[in-house]
Tab-separated table of C-alpha atoms in Angstrom:
chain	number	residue	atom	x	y	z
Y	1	UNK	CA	78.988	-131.733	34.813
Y	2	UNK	CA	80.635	-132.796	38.135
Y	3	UNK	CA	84.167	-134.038	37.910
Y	4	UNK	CA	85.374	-137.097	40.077
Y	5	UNK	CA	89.008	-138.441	40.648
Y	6	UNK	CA	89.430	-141.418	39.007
Y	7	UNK	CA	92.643	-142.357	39.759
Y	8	UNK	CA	92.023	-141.793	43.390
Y	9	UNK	CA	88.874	-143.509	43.705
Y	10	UNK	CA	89.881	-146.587	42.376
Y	11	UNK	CA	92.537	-147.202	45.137
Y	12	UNK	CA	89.790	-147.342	47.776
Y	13	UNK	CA	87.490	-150.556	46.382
Y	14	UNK	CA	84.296	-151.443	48.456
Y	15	UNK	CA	84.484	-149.012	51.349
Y	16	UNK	CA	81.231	-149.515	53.174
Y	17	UNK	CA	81.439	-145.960	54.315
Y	18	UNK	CA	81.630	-144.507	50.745
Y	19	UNK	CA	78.560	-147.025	49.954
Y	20	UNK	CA	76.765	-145.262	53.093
Y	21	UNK	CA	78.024	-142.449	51.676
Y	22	UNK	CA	76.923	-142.170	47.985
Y	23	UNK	CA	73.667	-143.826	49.254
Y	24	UNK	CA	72.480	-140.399	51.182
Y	25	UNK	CA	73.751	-137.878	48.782
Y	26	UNK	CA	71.609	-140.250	46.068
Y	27	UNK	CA	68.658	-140.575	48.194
Y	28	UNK	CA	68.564	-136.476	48.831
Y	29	UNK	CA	68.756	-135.983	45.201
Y	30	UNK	CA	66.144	-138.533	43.776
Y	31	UNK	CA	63.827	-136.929	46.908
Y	32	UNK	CA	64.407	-133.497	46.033
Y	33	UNK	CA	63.281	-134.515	42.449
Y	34	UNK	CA	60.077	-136.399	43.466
Y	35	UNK	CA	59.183	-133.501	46.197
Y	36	UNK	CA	59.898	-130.420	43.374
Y	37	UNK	CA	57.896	-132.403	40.832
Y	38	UNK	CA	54.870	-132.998	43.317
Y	39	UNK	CA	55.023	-129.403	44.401
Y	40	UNK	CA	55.171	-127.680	40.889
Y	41	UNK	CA	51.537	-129.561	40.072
Y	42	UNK	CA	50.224	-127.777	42.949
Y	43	UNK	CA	51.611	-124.098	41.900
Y	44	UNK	CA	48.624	-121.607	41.742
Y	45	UNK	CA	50.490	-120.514	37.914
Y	46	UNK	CA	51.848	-122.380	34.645
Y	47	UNK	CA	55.334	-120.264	34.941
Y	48	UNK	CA	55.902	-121.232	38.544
Y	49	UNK	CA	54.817	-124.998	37.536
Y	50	UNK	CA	57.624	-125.075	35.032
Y	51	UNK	CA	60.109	-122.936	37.028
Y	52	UNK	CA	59.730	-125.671	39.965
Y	53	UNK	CA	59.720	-128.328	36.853
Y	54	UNK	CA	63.029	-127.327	35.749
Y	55	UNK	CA	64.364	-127.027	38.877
Y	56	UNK	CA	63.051	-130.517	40.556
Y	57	UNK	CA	64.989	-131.818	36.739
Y	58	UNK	CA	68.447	-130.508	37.902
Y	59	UNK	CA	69.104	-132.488	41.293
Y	60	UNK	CA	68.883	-135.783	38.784
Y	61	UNK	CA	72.262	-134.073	37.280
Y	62	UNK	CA	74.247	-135.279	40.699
Y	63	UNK	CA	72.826	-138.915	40.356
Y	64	UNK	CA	75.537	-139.297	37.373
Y	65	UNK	CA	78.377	-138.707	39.172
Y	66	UNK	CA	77.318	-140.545	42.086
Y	67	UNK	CA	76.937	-144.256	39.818
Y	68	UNK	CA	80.691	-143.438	38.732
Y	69	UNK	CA	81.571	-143.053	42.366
Y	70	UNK	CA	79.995	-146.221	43.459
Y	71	UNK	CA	80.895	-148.217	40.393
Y	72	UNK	CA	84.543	-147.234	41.452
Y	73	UNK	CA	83.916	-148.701	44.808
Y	74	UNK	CA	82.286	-151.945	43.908
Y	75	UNK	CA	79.014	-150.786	44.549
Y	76	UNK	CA	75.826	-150.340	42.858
Y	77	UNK	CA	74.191	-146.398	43.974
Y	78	UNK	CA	70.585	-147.564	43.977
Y	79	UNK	CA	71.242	-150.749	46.466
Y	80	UNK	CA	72.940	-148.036	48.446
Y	81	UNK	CA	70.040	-145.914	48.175
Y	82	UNK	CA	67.579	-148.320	49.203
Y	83	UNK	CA	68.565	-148.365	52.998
Y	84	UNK	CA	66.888	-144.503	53.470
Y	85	UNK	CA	63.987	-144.905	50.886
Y	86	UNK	CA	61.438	-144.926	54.281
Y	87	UNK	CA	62.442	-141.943	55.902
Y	88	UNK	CA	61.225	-138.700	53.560
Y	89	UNK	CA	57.360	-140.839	53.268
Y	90	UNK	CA	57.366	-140.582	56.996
Y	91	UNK	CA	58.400	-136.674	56.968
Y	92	UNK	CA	55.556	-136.411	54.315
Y	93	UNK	CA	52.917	-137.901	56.227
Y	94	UNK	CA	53.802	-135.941	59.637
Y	95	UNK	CA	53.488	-132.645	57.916
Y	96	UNK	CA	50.437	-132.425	55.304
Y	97	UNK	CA	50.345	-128.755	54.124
Y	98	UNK	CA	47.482	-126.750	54.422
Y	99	UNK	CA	47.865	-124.959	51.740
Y	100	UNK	CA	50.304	-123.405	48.623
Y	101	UNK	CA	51.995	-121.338	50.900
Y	102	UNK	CA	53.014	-124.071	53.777
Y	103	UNK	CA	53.783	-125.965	51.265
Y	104	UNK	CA	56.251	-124.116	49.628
Y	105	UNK	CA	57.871	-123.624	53.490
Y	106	UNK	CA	57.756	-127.571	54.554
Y	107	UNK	CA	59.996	-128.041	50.930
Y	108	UNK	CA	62.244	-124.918	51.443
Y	109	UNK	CA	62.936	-125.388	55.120
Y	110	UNK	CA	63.236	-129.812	55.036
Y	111	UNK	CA	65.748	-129.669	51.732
Y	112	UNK	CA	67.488	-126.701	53.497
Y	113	UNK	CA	68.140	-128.837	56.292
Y	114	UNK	CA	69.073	-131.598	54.044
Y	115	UNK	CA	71.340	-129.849	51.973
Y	116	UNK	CA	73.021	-128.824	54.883
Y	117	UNK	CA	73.400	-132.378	56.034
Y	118	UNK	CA	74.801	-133.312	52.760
Y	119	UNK	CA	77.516	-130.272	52.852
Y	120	UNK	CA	78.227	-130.838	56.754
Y	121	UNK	CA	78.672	-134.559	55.197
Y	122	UNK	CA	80.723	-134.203	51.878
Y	123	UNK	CA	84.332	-134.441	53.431
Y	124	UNK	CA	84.481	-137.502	51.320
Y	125	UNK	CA	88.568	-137.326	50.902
Y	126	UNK	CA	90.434	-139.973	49.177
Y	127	UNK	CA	94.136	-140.900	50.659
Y	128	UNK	CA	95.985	-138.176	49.144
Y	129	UNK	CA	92.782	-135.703	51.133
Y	130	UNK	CA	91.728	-134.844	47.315
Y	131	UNK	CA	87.626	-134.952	47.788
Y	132	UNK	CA	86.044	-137.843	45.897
Y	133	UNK	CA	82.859	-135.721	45.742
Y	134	UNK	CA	82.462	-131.965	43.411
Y	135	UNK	CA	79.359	-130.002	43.409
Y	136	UNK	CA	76.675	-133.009	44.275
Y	137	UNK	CA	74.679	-129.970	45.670
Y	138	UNK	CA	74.549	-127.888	43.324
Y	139	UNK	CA	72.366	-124.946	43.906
Y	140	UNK	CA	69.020	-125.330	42.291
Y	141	UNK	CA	68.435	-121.690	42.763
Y	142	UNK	CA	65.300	-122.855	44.638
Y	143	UNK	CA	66.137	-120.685	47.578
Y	144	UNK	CA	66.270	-117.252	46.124
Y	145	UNK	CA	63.374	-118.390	43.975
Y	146	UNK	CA	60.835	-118.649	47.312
Y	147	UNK	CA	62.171	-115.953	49.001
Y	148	UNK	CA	61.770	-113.809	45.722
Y	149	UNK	CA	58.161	-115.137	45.632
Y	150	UNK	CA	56.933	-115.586	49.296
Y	151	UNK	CA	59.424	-112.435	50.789
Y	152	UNK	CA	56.926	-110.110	49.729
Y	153	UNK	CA	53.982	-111.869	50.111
Y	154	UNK	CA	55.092	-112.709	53.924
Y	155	UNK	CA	55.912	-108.976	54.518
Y	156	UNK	CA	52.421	-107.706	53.222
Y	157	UNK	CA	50.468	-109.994	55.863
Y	158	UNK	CA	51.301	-110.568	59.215
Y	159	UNK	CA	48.421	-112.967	59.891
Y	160	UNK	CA	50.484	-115.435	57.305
Y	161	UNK	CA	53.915	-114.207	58.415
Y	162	UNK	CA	52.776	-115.800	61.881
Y	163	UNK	CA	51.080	-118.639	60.621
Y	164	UNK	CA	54.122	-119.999	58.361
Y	165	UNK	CA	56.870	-119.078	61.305
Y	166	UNK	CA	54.802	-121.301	63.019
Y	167	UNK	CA	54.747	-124.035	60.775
Y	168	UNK	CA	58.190	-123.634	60.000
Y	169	UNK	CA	59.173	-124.382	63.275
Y	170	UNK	CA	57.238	-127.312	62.993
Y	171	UNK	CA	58.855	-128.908	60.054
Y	172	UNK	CA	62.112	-127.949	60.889
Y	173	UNK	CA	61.382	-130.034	64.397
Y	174	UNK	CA	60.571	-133.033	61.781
Y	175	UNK	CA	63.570	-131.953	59.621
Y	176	UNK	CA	66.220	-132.051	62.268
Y	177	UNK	CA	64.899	-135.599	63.589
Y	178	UNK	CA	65.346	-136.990	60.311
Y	179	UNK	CA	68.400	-135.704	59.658
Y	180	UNK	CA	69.386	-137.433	63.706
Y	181	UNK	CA	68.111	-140.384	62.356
Y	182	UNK	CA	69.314	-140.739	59.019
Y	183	UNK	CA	72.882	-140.838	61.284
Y	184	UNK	CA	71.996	-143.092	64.070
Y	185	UNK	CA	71.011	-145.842	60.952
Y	186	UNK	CA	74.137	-145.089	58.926
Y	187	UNK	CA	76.887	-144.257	61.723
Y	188	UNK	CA	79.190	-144.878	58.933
Y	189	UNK	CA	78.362	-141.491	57.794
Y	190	UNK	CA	80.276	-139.707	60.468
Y	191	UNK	CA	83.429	-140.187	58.827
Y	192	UNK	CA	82.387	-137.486	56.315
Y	193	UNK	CA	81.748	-134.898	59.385
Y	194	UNK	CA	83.501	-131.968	57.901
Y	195	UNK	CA	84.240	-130.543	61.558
Y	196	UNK	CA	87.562	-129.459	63.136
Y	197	UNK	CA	87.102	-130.425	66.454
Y	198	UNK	CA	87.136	-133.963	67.144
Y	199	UNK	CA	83.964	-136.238	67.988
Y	200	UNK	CA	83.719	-137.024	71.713
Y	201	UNK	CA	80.483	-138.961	72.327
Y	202	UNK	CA	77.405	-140.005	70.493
Y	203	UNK	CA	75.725	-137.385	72.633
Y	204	UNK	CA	78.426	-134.439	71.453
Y	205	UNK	CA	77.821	-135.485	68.044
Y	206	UNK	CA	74.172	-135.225	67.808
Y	207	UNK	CA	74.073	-131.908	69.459
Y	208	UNK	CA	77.227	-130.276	67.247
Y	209	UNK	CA	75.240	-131.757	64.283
Y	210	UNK	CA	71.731	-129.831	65.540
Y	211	UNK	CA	73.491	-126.626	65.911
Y	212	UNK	CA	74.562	-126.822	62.308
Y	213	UNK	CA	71.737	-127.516	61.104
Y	214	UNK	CA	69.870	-125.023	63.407
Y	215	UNK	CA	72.437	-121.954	62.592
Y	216	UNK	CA	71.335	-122.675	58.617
Y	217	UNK	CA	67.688	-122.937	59.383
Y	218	UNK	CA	67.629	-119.781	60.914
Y	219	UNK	CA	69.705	-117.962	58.111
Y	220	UNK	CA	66.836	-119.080	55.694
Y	221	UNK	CA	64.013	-118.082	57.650
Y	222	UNK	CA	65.375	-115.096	57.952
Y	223	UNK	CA	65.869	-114.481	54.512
Y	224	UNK	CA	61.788	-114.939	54.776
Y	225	UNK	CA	61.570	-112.594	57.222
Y	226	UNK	CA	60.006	-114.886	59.193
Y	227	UNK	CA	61.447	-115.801	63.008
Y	228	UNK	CA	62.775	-119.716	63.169
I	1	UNK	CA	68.986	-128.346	21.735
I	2	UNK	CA	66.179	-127.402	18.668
I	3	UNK	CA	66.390	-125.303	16.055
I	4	UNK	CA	64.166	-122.493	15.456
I	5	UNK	CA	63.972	-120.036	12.081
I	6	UNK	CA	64.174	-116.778	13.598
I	7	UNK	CA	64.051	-114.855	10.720
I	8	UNK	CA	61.135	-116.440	9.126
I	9	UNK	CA	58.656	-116.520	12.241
I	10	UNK	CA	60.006	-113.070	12.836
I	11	UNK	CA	57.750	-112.155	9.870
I	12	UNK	CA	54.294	-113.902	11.260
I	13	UNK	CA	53.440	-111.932	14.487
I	14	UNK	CA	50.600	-112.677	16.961
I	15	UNK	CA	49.354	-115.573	14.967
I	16	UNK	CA	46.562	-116.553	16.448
I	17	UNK	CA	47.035	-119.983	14.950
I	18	UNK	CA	50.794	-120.034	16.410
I	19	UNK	CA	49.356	-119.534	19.703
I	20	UNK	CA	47.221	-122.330	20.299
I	21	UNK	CA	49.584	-124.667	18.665
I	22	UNK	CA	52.475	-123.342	21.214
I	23	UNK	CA	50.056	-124.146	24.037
I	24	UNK	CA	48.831	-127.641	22.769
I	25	UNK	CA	53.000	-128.433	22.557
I	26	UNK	CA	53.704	-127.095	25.744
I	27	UNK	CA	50.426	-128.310	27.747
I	28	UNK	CA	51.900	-131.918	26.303
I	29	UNK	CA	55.531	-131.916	27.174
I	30	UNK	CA	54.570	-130.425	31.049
I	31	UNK	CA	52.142	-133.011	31.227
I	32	UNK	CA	54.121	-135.448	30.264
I	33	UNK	CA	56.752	-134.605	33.210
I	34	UNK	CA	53.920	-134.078	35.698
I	35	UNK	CA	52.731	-137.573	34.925
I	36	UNK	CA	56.405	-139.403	34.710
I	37	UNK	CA	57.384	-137.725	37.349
I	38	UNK	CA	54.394	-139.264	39.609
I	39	UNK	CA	54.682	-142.658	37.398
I	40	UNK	CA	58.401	-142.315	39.084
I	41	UNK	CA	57.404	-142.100	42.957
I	42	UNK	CA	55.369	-145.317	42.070
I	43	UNK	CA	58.003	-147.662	40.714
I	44	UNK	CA	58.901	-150.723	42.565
I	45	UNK	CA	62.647	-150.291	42.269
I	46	UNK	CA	64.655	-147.375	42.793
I	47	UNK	CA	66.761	-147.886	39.339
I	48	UNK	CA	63.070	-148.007	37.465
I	49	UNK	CA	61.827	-144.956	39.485
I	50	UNK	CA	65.306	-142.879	38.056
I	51	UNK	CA	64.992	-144.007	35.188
I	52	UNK	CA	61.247	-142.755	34.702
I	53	UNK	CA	62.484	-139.376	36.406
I	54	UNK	CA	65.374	-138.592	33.790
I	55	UNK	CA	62.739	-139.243	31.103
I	56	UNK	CA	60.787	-137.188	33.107
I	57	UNK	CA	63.307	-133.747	33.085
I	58	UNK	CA	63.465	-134.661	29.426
I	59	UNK	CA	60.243	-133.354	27.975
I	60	UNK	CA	61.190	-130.068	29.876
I	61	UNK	CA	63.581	-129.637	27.326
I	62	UNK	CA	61.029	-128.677	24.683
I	63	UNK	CA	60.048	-125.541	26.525
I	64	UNK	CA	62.991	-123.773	25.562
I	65	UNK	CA	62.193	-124.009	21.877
I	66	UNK	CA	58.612	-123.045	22.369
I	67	UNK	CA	58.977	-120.133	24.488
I	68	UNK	CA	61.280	-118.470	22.060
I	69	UNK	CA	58.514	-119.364	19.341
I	70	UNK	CA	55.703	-117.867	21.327
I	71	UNK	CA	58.097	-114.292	22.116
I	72	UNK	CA	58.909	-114.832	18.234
I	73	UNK	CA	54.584	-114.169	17.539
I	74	UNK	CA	54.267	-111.983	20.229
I	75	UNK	CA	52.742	-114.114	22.858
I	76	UNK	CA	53.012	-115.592	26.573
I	77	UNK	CA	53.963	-119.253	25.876
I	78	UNK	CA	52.484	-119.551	29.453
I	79	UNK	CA	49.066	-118.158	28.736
I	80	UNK	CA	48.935	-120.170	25.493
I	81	UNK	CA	49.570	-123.050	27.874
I	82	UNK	CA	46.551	-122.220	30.661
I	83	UNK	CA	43.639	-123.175	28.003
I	84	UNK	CA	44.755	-126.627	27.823
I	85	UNK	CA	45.358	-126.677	31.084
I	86	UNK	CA	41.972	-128.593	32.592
I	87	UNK	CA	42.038	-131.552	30.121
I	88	UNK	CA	44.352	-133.580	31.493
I	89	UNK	CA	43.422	-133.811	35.160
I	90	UNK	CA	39.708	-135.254	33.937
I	91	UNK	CA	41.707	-137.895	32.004
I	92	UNK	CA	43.554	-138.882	35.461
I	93	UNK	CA	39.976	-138.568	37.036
I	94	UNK	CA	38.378	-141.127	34.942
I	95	UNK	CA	41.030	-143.958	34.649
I	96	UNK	CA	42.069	-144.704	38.297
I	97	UNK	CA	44.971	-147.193	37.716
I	98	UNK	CA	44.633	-150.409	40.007
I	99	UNK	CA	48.358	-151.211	40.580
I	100	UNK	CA	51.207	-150.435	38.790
I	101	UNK	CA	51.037	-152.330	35.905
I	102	UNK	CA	47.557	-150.471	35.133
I	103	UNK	CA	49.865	-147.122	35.894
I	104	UNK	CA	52.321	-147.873	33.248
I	105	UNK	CA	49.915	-148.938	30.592
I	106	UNK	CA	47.533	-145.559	31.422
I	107	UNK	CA	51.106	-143.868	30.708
I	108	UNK	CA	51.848	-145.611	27.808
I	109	UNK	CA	48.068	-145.729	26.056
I	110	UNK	CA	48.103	-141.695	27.118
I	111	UNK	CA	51.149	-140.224	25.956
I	112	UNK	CA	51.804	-142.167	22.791
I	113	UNK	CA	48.313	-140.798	21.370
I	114	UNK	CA	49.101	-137.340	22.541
I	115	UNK	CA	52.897	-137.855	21.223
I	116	UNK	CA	50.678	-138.801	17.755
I	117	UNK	CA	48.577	-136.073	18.098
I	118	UNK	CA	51.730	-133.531	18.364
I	119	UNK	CA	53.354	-135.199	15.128
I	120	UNK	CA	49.325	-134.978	13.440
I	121	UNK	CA	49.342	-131.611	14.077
I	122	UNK	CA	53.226	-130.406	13.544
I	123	UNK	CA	53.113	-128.734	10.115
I	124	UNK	CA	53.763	-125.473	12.017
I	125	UNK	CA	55.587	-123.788	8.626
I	126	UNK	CA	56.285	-120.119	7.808
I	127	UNK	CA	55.120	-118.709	4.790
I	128	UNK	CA	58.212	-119.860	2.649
I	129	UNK	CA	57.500	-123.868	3.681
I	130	UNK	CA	60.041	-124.080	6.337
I	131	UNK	CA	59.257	-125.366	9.291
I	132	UNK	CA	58.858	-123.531	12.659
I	133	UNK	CA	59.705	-126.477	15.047
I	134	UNK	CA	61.931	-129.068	15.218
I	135	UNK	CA	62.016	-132.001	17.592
I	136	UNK	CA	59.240	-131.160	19.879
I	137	UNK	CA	58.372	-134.508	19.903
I	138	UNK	CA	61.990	-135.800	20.818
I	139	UNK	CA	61.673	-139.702	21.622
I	140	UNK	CA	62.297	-139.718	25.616
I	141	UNK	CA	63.041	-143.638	25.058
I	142	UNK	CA	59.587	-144.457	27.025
I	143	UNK	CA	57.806	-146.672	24.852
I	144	UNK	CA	61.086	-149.001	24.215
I	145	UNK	CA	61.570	-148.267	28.137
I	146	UNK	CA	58.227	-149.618	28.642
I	147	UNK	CA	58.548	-152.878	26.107
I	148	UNK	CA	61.281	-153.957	28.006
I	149	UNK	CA	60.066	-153.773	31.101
I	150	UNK	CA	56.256	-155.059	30.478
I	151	UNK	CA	56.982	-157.117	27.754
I	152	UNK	CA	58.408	-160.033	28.980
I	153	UNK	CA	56.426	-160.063	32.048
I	154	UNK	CA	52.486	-159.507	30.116
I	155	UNK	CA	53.978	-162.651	27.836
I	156	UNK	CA	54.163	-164.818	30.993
I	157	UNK	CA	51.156	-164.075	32.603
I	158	UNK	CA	47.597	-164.799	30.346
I	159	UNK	CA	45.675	-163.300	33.135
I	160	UNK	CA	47.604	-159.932	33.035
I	161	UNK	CA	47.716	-159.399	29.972
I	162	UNK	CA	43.986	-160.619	29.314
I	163	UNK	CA	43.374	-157.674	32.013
I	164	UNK	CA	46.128	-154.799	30.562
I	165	UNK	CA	44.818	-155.881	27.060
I	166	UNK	CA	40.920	-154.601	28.390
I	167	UNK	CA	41.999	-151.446	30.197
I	168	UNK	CA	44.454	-150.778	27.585
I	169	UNK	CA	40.684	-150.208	25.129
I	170	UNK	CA	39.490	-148.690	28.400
I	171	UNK	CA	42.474	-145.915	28.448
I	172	UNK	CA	42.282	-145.534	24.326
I	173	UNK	CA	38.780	-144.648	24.641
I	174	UNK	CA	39.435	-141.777	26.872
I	175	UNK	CA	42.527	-140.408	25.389
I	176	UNK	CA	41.056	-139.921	22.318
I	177	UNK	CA	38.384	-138.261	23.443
I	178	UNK	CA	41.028	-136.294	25.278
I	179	UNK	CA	42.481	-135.338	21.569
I	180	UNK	CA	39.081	-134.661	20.100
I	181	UNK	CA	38.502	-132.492	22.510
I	182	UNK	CA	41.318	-130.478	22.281
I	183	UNK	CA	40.738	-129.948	18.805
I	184	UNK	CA	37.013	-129.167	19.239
I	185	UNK	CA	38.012	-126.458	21.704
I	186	UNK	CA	40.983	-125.019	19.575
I	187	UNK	CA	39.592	-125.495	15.772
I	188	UNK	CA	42.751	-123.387	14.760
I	189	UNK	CA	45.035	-126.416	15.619
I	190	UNK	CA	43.363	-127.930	12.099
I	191	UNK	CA	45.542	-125.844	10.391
I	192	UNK	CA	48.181	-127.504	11.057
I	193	UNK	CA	47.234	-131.051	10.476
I	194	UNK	CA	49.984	-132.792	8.018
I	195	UNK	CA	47.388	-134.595	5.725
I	196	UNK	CA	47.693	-134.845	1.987
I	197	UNK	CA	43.686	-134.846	1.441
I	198	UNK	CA	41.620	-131.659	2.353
I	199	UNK	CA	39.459	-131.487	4.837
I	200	UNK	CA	35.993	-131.401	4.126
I	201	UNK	CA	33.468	-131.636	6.924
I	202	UNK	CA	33.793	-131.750	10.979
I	203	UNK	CA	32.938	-135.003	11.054
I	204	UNK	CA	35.657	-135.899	7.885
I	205	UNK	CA	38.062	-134.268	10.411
I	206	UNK	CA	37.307	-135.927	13.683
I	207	UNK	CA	37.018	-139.395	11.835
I	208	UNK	CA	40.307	-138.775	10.288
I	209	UNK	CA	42.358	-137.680	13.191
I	210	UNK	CA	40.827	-141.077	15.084
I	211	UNK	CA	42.087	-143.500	12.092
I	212	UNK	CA	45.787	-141.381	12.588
I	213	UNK	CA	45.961	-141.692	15.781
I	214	UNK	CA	44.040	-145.563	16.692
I	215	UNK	CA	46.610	-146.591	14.154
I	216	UNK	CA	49.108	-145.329	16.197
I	217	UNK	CA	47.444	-147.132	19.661
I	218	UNK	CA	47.363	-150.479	17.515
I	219	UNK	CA	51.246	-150.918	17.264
I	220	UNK	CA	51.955	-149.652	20.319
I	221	UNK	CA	49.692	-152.185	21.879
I	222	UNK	CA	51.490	-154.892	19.446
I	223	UNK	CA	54.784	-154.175	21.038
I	224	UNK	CA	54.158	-155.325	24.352
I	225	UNK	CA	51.851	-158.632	22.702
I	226	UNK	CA	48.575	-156.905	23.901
I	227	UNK	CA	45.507	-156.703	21.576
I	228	UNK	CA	44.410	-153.100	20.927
């Protein structure tokens, strides 16, 4: 169970960046749920069905501690939610998998990238620089879990290995503009930027928040042996 | 987290019995999150759609308990699970819900007669009379979930409920052919119906599992003011 700081939190009532805030992190979580549960009904076996199952069931834990945060700040999580309900129904319509296997890569490489977005964006510091935020992304263990079932698969045919780099670069085009956009609606989210130099321009930000993003996408596909 | 008796089920390996009633409880509870979790993605509100997902991750928590039955008898909870495993998706086939209301009720109808159907056929005991699982059938809150949510709403609106009320008898009709089915295809699940008069003949059995489990559909239907 995540831990917040209470007596922190409360000093800082209504802050419409912490609503912006706790609205994303809640939104990623709920979607990561939804997506999981959706792909484990398509898993070609009954153990891989539950394994996904059980894992789509533990990124609802994080949705507790974000209601305490927002309760602290005068705010209620799901109307902070609501603002970015649209954008993961317009990801899922401009990549329909083909099959199991792209499948599988459109969820592991788009909750990569938004997992990164969420670390790159949990800076969430109260006054005294404590963080208001602990272990909201958890790790599901879904990574290791594809790349234990699609590494070897991948390596044994290079006629897929091609076809899903392919697609992955594809979905991580999709991935990264969401992740721009998500920002450009909620500029408020900025002020979570966990980066040591400073922001310059809206330009400078976009492009330090791509190579982020990129530099973790490419980590993962490589894990898949697969070129990003 | 349930109970089991080790050291009584220890003594009853590969039960051929224990099998298919691990399966029928585990086909059931994965179901059940497959369908909440898709009942979830549907619901007009973003606090209703968490809601439905929590109760969703709940019936994974069943799996646990069964798994460690099925090792206990020497079998593959998993393959136990894949006879079942068509039934379900015929049921979704044949009762296309219109909106959501339809949705919920298809839920409701669905579930509570194979939640009745798990309690019919629970008297899973070891040869000393205890019993080999506990709270299987944990309440996930759904039906009162439901009550409060369509009551008030079918009680203000004659024309909705005059239309829930005939596709709630639509739904029944089909779910218990869903449960007559599953017995007819696993005759070893009979063994573990919890009734005090014997069985006699196949037709006896069938007609007394549908008085259990109409009786079952009746009050259901009487909680949200809808006539069965």
């Amino acid at each position: 169970m995540p831990q917040t700081h209470d007596d922190v939190a409360e000093t800082t009532p209504a802050r419409a960046d912490v609503v912006e805030m706790v609205g994303l992190h809640g939104f990623v979580q709920l979607a990561a749920f939804a997506r999981l549960a959706t792909d484990a009904e398509h898993a070609p076996d009954l153990r891989a069905q539950v394994t996904i199952s059980r894992m789509a069931a533990g990124e609802l834990a994080a949705l507790d501690q974000l209601e305490t945060v927002a309760r602290r700040v005068g705010a209620d999580l799901y109307e902070a939610m609501a603002s970015y309900s649209t954008v993961l129904a317009d990801f899922d319509r401009r990549t329909p998998p083909g099959d199991w296997w792209e499948r599988v890569v459109r969820t592991y490489v788009a909750y990569g990238v938004l997992a990164d977005l969420q670390r790159v964006l949990s800076r969430a510091v109260a006054p005294d620089g404590r963080p208001m935020l602990d272990d909201v992304i958890a790790d599901s263990g879904y990574e290791d879990f594809v790349v234990a079932m699609l590494g070897p698969v991948v390596a044994a045919d290079q006629q897929l290995s091609a076809r899903l780099a392919l697609w992955g670069r594809r979905v991580v085009g999709e991935a990264l503009g969401i992740a721009q956009r998500l920002l450009a609606e909620h500029p408020l989210l900025w002020s979570f930027a966990d980066r040591q130099d400073g922001a310059r321009s809206e330009g400078d930000d976009a492009a330090w928040l791509r190579k982020q993003l990129s530099g973790g996408h490419a980590r993962r596909m490589g894990r898949l042996g697969l070129t990003a």
